[in-house]
Coordinates of C-alpha atoms in Angstrom, one line a residue:
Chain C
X1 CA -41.3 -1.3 55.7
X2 CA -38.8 -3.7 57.1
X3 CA -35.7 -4.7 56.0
X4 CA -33.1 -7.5 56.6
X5 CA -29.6 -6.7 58.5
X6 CA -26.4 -8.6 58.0
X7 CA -24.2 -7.9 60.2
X8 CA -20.3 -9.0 59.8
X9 CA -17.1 -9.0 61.4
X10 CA -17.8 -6.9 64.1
X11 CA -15.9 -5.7 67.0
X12 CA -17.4 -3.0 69.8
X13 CA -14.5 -0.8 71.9
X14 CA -15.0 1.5 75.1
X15 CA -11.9 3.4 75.2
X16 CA -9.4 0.1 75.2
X17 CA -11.5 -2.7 76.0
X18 CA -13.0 -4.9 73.2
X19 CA -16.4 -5.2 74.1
X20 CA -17.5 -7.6 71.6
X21 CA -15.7 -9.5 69.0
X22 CA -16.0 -10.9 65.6
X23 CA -19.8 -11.1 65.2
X24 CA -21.4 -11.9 62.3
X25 CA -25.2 -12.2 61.4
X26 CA -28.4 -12.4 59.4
X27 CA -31.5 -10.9 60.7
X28 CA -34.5 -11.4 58.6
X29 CA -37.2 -8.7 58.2
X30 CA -40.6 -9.4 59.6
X31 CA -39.0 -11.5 62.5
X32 CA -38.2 -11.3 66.1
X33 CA -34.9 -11.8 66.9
X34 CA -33.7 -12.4 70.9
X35 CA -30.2 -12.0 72.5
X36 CA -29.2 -13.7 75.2
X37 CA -26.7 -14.4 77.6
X38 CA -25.4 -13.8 80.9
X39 CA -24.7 -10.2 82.1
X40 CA -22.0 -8.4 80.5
X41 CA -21.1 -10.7 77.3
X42 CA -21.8 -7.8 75.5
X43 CA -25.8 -8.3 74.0
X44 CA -26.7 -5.1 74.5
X45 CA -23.7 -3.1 73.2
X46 CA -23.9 -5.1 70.4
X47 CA -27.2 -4.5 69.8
X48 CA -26.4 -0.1 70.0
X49 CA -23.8 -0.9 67.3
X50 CA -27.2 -1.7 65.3
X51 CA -28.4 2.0 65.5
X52 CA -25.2 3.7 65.9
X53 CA -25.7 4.7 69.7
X54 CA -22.8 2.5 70.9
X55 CA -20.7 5.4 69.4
X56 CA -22.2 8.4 71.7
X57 CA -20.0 7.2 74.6
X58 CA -17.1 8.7 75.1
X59 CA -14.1 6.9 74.0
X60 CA -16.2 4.0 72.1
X61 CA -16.0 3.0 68.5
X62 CA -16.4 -0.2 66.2
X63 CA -15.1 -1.6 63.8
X64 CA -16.9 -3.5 60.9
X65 CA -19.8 -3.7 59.0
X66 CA -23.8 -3.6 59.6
X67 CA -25.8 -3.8 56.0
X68 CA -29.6 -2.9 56.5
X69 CA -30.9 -3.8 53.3
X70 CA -27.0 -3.8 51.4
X71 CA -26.3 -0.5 52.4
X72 CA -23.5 -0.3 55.4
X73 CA -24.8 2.3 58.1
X74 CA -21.0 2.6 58.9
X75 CA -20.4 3.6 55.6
X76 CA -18.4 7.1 55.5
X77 CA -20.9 9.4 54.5
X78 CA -23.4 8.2 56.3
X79 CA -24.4 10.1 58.9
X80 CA -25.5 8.7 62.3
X81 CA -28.7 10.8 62.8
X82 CA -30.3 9.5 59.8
X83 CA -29.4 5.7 60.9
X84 CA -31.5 6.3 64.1
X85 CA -33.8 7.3 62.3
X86 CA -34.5 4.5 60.8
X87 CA -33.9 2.0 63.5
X88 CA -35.5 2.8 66.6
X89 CA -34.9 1.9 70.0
X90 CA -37.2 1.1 73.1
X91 CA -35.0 1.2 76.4
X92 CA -34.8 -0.8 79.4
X93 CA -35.8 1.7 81.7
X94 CA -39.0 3.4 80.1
X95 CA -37.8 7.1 79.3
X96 CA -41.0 9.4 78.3
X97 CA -39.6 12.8 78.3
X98 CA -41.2 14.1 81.6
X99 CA -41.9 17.5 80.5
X100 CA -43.9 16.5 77.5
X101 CA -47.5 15.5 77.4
X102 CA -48.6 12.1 75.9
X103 CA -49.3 13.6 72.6
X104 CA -45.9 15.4 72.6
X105 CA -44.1 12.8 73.2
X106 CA -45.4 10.7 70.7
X107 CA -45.1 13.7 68.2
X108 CA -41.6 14.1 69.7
X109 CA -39.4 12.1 66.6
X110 CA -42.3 14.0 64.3
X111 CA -41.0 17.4 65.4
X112 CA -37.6 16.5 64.5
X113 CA -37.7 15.2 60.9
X114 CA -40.0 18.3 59.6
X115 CA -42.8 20.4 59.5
X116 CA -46.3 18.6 59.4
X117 CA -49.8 19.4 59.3
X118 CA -51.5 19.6 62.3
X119 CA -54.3 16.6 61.3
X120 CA -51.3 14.8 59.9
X121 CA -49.5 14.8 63.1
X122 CA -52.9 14.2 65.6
X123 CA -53.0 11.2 62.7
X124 CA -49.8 9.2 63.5
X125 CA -49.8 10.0 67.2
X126 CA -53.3 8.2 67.2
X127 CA -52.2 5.7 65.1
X128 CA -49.1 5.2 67.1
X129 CA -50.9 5.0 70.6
X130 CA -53.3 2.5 68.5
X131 CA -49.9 0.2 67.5
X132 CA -48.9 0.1 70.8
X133 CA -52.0 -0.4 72.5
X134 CA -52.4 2.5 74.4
X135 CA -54.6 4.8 72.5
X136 CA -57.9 3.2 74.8
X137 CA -55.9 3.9 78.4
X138 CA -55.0 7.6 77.3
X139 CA -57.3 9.2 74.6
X140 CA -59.0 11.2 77.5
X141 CA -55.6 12.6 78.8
X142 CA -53.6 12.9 76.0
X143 CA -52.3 16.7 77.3
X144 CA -51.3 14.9 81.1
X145 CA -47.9 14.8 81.7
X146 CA -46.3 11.2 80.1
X147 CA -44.7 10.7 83.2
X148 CA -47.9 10.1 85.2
X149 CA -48.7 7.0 83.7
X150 CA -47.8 3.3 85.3
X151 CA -44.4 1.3 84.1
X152 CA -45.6 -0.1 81.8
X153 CA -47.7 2.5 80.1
X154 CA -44.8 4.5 79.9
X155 CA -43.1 1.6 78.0
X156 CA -45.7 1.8 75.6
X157 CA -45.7 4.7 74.7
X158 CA -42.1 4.5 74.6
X159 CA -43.0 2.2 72.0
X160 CA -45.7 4.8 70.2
X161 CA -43.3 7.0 70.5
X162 CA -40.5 5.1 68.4
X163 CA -43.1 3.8 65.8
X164 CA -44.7 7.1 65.2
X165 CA -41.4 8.1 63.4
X166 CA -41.7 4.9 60.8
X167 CA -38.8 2.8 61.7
X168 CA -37.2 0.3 59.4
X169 CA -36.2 -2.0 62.7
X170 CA -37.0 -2.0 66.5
X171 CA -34.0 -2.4 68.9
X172 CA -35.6 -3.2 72.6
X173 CA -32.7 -3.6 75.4
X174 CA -34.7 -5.3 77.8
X175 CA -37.9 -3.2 77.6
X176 CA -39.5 -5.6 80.3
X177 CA -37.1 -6.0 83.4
X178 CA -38.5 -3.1 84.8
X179 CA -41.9 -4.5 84.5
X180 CA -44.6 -6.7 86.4
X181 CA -45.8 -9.9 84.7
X182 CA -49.6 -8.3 83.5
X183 CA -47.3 -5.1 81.6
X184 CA -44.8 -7.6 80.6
X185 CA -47.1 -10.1 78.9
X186 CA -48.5 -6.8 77.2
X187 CA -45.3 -6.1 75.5
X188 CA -45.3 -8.8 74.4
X189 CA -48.8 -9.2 72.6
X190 CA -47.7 -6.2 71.0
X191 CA -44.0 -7.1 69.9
X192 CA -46.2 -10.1 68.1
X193 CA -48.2 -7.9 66.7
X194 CA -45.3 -5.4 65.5
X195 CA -44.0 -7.9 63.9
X196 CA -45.3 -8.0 60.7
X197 CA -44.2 -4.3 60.0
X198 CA -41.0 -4.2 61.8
X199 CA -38.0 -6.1 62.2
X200 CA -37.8 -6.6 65.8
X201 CA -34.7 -7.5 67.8
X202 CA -34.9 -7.5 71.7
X203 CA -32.1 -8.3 74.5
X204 CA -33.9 -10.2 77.3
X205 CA -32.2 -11.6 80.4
X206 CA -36.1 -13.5 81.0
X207 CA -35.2 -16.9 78.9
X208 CA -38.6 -18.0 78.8
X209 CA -39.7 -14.4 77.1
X210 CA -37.2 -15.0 74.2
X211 CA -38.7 -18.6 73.7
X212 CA -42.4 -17.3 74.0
X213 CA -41.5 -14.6 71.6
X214 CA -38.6 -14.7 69.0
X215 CA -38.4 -16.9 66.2
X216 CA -34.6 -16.8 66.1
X217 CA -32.6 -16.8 69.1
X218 CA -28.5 -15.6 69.4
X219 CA -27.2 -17.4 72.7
X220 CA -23.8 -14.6 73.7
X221 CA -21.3 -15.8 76.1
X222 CA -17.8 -14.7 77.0
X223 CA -14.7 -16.7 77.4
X224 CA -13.4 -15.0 80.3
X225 CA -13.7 -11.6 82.7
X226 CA -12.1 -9.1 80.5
X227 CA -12.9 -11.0 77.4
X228 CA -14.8 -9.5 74.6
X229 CA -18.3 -11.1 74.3
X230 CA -19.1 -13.3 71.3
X231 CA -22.1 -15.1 69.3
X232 CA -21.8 -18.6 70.6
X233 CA -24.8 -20.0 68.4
X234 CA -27.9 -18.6 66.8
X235 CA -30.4 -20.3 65.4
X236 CA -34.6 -20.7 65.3
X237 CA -35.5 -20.3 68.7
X238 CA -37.1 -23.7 68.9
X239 CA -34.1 -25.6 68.0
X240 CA -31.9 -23.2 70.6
X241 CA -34.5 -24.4 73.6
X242 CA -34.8 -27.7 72.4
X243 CA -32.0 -28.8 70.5
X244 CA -28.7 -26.8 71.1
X245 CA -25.6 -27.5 69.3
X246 CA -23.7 -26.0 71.6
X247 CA -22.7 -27.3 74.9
X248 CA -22.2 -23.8 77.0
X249 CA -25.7 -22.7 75.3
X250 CA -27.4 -26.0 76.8
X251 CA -25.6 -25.3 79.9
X252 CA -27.5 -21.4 80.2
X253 CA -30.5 -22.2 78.9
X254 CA -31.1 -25.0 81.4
X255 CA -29.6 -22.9 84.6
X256 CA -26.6 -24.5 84.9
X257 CA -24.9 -21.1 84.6
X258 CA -25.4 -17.5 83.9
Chain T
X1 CA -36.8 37.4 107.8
X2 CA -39.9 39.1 109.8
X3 CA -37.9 40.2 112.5
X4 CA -35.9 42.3 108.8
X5 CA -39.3 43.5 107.8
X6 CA -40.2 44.6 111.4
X7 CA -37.1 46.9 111.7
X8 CA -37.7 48.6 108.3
X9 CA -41.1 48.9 108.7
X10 CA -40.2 50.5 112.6
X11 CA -37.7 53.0 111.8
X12 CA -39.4 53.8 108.2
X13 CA -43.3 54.9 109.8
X14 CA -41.5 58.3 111.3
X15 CA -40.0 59.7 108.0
X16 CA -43.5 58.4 105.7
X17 CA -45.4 60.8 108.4
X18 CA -43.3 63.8 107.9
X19 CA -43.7 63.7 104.4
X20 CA -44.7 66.4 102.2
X21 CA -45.2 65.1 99.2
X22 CA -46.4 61.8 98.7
X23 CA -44.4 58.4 99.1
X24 CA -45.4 56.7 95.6
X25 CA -45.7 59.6 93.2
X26 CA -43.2 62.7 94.0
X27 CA -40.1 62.8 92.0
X28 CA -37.9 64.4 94.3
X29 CA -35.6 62.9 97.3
X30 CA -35.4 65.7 99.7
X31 CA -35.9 64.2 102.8
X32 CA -33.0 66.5 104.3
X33 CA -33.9 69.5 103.1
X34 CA -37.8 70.1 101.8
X35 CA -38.5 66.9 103.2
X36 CA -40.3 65.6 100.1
X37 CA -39.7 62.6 98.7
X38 CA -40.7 59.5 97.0
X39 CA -39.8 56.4 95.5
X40 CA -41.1 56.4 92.2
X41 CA -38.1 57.4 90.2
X42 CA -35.9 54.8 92.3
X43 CA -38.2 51.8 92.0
X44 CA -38.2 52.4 88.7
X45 CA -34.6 52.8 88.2
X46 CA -34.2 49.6 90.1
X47 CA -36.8 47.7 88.3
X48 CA -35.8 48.8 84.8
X49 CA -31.7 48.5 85.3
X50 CA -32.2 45.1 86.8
X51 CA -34.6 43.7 84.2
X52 CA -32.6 45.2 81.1
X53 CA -29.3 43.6 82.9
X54 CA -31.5 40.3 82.6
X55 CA -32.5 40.2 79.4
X56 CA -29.1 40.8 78.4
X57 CA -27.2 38.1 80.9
X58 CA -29.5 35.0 80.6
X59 CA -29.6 34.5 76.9
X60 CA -25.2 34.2 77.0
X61 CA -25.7 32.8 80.4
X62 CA -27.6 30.0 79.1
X63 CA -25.5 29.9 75.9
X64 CA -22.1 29.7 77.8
X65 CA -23.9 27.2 80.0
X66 CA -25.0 24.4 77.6
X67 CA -21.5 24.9 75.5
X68 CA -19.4 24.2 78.5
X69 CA -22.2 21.1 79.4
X70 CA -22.8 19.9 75.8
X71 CA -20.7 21.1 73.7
X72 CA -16.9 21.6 75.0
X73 CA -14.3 18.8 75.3
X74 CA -13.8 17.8 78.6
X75 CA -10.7 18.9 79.3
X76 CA -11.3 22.8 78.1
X77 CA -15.0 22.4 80.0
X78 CA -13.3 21.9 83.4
X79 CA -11.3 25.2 82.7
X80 CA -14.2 27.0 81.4
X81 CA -16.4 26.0 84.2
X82 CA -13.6 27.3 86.9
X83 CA -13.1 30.5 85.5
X84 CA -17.0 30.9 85.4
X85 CA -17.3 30.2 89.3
X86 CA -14.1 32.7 89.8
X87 CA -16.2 35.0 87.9
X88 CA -19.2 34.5 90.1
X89 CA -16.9 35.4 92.9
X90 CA -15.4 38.9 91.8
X91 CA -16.8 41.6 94.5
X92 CA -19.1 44.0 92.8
X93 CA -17.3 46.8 93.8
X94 CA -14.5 45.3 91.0
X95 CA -17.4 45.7 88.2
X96 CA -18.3 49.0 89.1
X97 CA -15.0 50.2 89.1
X98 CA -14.2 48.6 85.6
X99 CA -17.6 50.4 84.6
X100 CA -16.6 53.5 85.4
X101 CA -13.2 53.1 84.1
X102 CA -13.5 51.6 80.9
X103 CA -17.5 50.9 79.7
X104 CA -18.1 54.5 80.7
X105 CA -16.3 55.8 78.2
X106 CA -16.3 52.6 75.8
X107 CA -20.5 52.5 75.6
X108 CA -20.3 56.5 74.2
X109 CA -19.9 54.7 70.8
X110 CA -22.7 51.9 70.6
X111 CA -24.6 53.9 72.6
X112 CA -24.2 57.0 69.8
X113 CA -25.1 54.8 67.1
X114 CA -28.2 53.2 68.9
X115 CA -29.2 56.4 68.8
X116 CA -28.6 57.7 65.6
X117 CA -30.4 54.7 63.9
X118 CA -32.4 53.2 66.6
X119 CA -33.4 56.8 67.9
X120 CA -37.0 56.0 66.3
X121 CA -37.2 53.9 68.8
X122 CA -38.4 55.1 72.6
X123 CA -35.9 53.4 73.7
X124 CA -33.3 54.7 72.6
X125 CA -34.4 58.2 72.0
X126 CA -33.7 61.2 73.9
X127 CA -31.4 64.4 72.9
X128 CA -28.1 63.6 75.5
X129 CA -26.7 61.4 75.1
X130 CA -24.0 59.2 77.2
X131 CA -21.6 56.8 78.6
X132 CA -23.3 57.2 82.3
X133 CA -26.4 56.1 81.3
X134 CA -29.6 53.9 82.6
X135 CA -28.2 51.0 79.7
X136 CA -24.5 51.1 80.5
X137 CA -25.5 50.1 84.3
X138 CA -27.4 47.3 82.8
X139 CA -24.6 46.5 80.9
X140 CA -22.4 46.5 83.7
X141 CA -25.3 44.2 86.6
X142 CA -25.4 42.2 83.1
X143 CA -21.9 41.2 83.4
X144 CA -22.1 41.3 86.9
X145 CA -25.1 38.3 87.1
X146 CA -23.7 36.4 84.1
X147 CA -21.8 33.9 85.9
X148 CA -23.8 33.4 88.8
X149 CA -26.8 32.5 85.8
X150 CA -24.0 30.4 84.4
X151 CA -22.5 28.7 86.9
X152 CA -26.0 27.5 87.9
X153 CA -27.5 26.7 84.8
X154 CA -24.6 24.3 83.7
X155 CA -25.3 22.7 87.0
X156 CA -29.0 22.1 86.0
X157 CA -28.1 20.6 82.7
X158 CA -25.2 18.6 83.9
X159 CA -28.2 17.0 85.7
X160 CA -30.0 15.7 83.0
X161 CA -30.9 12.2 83.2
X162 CA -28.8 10.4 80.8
X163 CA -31.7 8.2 79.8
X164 CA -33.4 11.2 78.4
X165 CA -31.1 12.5 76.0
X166 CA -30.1 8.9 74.8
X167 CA -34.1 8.6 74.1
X168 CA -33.8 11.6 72.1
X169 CA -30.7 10.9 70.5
X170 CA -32.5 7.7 69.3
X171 CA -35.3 8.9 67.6
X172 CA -32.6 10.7 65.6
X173 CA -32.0 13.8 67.2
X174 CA -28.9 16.2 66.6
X175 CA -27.0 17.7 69.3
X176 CA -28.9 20.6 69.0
X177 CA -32.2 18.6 68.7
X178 CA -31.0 16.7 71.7
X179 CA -30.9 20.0 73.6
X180 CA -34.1 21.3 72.5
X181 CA -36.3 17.9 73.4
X182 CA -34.3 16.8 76.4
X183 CA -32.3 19.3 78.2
X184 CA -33.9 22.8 77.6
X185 CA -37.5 21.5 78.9
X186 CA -35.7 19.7 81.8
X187 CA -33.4 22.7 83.1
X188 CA -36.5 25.1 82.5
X189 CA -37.3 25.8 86.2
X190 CA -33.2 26.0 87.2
X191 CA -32.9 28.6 84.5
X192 CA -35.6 30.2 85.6
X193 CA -34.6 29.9 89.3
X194 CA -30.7 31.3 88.4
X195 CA -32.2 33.9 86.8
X196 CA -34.0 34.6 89.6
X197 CA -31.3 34.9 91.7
X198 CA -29.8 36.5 89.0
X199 CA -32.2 39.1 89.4
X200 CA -32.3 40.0 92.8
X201 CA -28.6 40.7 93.2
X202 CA -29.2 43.1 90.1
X203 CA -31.6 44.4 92.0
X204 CA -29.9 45.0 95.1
X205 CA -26.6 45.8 94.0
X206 CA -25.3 48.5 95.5
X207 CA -21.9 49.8 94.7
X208 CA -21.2 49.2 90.9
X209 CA -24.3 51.1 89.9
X210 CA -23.4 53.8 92.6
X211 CA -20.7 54.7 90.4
X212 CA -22.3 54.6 87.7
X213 CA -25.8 56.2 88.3
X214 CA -26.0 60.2 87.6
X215 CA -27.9 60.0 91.0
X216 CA -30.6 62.1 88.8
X217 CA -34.7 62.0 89.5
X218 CA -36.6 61.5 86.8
X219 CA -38.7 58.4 85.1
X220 CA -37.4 58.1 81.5
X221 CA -37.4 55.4 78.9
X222 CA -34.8 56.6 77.0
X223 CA -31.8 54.3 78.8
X224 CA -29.4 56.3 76.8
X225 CA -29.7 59.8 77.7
X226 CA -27.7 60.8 82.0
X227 CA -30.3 59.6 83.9
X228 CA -31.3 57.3 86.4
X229 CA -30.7 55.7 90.1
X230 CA -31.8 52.5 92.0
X231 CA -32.6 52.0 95.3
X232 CA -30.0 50.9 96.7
X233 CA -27.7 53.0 94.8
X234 CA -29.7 56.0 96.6
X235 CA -28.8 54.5 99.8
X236 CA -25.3 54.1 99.4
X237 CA -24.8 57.4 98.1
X238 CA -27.3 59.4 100.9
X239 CA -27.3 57.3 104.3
X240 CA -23.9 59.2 105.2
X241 CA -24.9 62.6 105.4
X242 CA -28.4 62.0 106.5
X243 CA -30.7 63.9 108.7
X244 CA -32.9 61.1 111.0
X245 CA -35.8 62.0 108.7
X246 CA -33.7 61.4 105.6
X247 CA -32.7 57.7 107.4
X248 CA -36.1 56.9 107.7
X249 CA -36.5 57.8 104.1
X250 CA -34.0 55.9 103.3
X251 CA -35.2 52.9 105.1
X252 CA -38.6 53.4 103.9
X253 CA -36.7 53.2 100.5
X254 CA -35.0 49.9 101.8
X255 CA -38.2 48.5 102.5
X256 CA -40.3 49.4 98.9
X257 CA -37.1 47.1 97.5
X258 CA -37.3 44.5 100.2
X259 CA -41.1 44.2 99.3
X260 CA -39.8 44.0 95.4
X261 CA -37.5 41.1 95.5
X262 CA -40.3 39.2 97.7
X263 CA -42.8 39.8 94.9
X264 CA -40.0 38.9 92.4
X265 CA -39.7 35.6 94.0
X266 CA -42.7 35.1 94.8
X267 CA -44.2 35.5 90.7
X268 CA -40.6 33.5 89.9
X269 CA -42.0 30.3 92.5
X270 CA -45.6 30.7 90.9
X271 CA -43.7 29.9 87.1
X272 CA -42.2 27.1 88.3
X273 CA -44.6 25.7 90.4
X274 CA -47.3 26.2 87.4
X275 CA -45.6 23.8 85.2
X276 CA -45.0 20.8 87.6
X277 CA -46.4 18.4 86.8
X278 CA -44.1 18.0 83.8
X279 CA -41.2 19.3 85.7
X280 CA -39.9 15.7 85.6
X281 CA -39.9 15.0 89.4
X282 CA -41.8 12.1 89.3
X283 CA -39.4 10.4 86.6

């Protein structure tokens, strides 16, 4: 089910500006993995180069190379549909589409990849809501509109939603700011339980989530305004909150910037 | 609007009672003359003629509309887009007069051939046939309501919430998938409303089916064969040389089409209104 990404000499481009520069890194299957940094270094550009969506911008490209499991999902004849489908990717704001029900949104990535059987499909949506600990909330409405459901039910099924289709790895750009503490601390739960059939990588602005959470952590910083954003250490998340071996990663983590 | 409703229902009531025949059934306008007459054969010209030109303008309008929002390059979509609000902007009396001129004689072909193999067909039966014809004033509303449908439907889909077609696009959709999941569901009740509109200047249009109409009486399915008027049409081409009894019938007329594009709207609200709750407002 989940498979490691190495990740090397990469550089991220909107139009002219380098985004991010030169990053390289290993991201074991089976793990959590949390970027952080202050705003704008470039965490979560980085982390749409991981599923190809960086490129649906206008004017931005990259340049380098991102292995999942040895094969580079910049490769020439790859193409970019079939990358996003196997990485998925749970956004900040929670985006059900509002003119599907539950069920249909769920069965939305379903829909796209071919025809199943009825059962099959009622199958994985229920499974779905069930991985994403939703399925008690919403059997009873599962034909209301997505939309009518809190913040951070929406996020869930989101998350349903972006499991239902089988993904290799689980991009989440912040899937929390937009969430109270109680929602929050249920993404969470889940994200640990994820885990052990997806590799899971989440941007996080909330240091306290990445240490509660991930079991590696990449600290991103920029030299400069204008400068392109860089890895300044990664490591095992305790060592990171306990132990940096940088200075400017000791210097975020403990407030004294960002 | 009611002070509109009260005028046409005032100068209308005179004409109704001198009637001979009856309002909703005879086939005749001869409110001049016999003064029988009745609106059957114009409601249905109207009705028919406006909802052919629809079912003809808001498949391409939709088309045109999602290439220039999703599919053009920038560049040739801001050129594209212009020329389809000039478009919008072309007095009728410019399409009738390139109906007339050109489709006229330029629909004696298709419409030759629809009926040689298609005759089977209702439809497109009938022993007469011609360019003046019940479908080449549907042709010509078509083009007619095309950009307006256009113009407003790129609108809707230019509104799309980015967020929603990236969350298609990362579940793996293609363009086209991206359309289907995100923008098509999501511009739904703008289409419908464009068309709408669409509708009701087909409807009421005046002038470029005027020219077009053979001004006959009749109710006939077979859109290819020298028949057929609208309401409005029959206005145009009788309010000049009517008696005061033949301009009440006229109004009278007026009003039966007046009461159609309220019901029109009215069913159009009802579809959108139906389907609200997932009509993304609350996202």
């Amino acid at each position: 089910m989940s498979q490691q990404i190495q990740v090397s000499g990469l550089d991220a481009y909107y139009g002219k500006h380098k985004a991010i520069e030169d990053i390289s890194m290993t991201i074991d299957p089976q793990s959590i993995t949390a970027f952080i940094g202050p705003s704008g270094c470039g965490k979560s550009t980085f982390l749409r180069t991981l599923n190809r969506m960086h490129e649906v911008i206008p004017g931005a490209r990259v340049e380098g190379k991102v292995l999942l499991d040895g094969e580079d999902l910049y490769a020439a004849d790859v193409e970019p549909v079939s990358v996003r489908r196997m990485i998925g990717m749970v956004f900040q704001r929670p985006n059900p589409f509002p003119t599907m029900s539950i069920y249909e949104n769920v069965a939305a990535g379903l829909r796209l990849n071919g025809r199943y059987a009825k059962s099959e499909v009622d199958g994985i949506v229920e499974d779905s809501l069930k991985g994403s600990n939703l399925w008690n909330e919403v059997k009873d409405r599962l034909n209301k509109p997505g939309a009518g459901l809190s913040g951070g039910q929406q996020q869930r099924l989101c998350i349903a939603r972006a499991i239902a289709v089988k993904p290799e790895v689980l991009l989440m750009d912040e899937p929390c700011s937009a969430l109270d503490p109680i929602s929050t601390l249920a993404i969470e739960d889940l994200m640990a339980e994820l885990k052990s059939k997806f590799t899971i990588i989440i941007v996080t602005h909330n240091m306290q989530q990445a240490a509660r959470v991930s079991d590696r952590t990449a600290f991103f910083n920029l030299a400069g305004q204008g400068q392109p954003g860089r890895v300044i250490e990664m490591d095992d998340t305790s060592r990171i909150f306990t132990n940096p071996a940088q200075k400017a990663t000791e210097d975020y983590i403990t407030g004294r910037f960002g | 609007m009611a002070a509109i409703a009260v005028f046409l229902v005032v100068e209308a009531v005179p004409a109704l009672q001198a009637n001979k025949g009856s309002f909703f059934t005879t086939l005749t306008w001869e409110p001049n003359g016999t003064q029988s007459f009745g609106i059957a054969a114009l409601a249905f010209g109207t009705l028919v003629s406006a909802v052919l030109a629809l079912v003809m303008a808001v498949p391409v309008a939709v088309g045109v509309a999602l290439f220039i929002s999703h599919y053009a390059p920038r560049r040739m979509a801001g050129v594209l887009g212009y020329v389809i609000d000039l478009l919008a902007a072309v007095p009728s009396v410019v399409y009738g007069l390139w109906g007339i001129v050109f489709l006229v004689p330029f629909m004696q072909g298709p419409s030759e051939f629809l009926n040689t193999y298609l005759g089977f067909i209702p439809l497109f039966g009938g022993d007469v046939v011609a360019g003046r014809s019940m479908l080449t004033a549907s042709v010509v509303l078509a083009v007619m309501i095309l950009p307006i449908i256009a113009a407003i439907s790129r609108e809707v889909f230019l509104q799309v919430p980015r967020m929603h077609e990236e969350a298609a696009l990362a579940l793996g959709a293609t363009r086209w998938e991206v359309i289907r999941t995100a923008v098509l569901p999501f511009g739904r009740p703008g289409v419908i409303s464009a068309s709408m509109l669409g509708l009701g200047r087909a409807m009421g249009e005046t002038i470029a089916v005027a020219l077009i109409f053979p001004a006959t009486f009749g109710i006939s399915l077979e859109i290819l064969t020298p028949q057929g008027n609208s309401i409005a049409a029959n206005i145009a081409n009788g309010f000049g040389e009517a008696t005061p009894i033949g301009r009440g019938a006229l109004i009278a007329s007026g009003l039966v089409l007046f009461i159609i594009t309220l019901l029109v709207n009215t069913a159009a609200r009802m579809i959108v209104a139906r389907r609200k709750e997932f009509s993304g407002a609350a996202a």
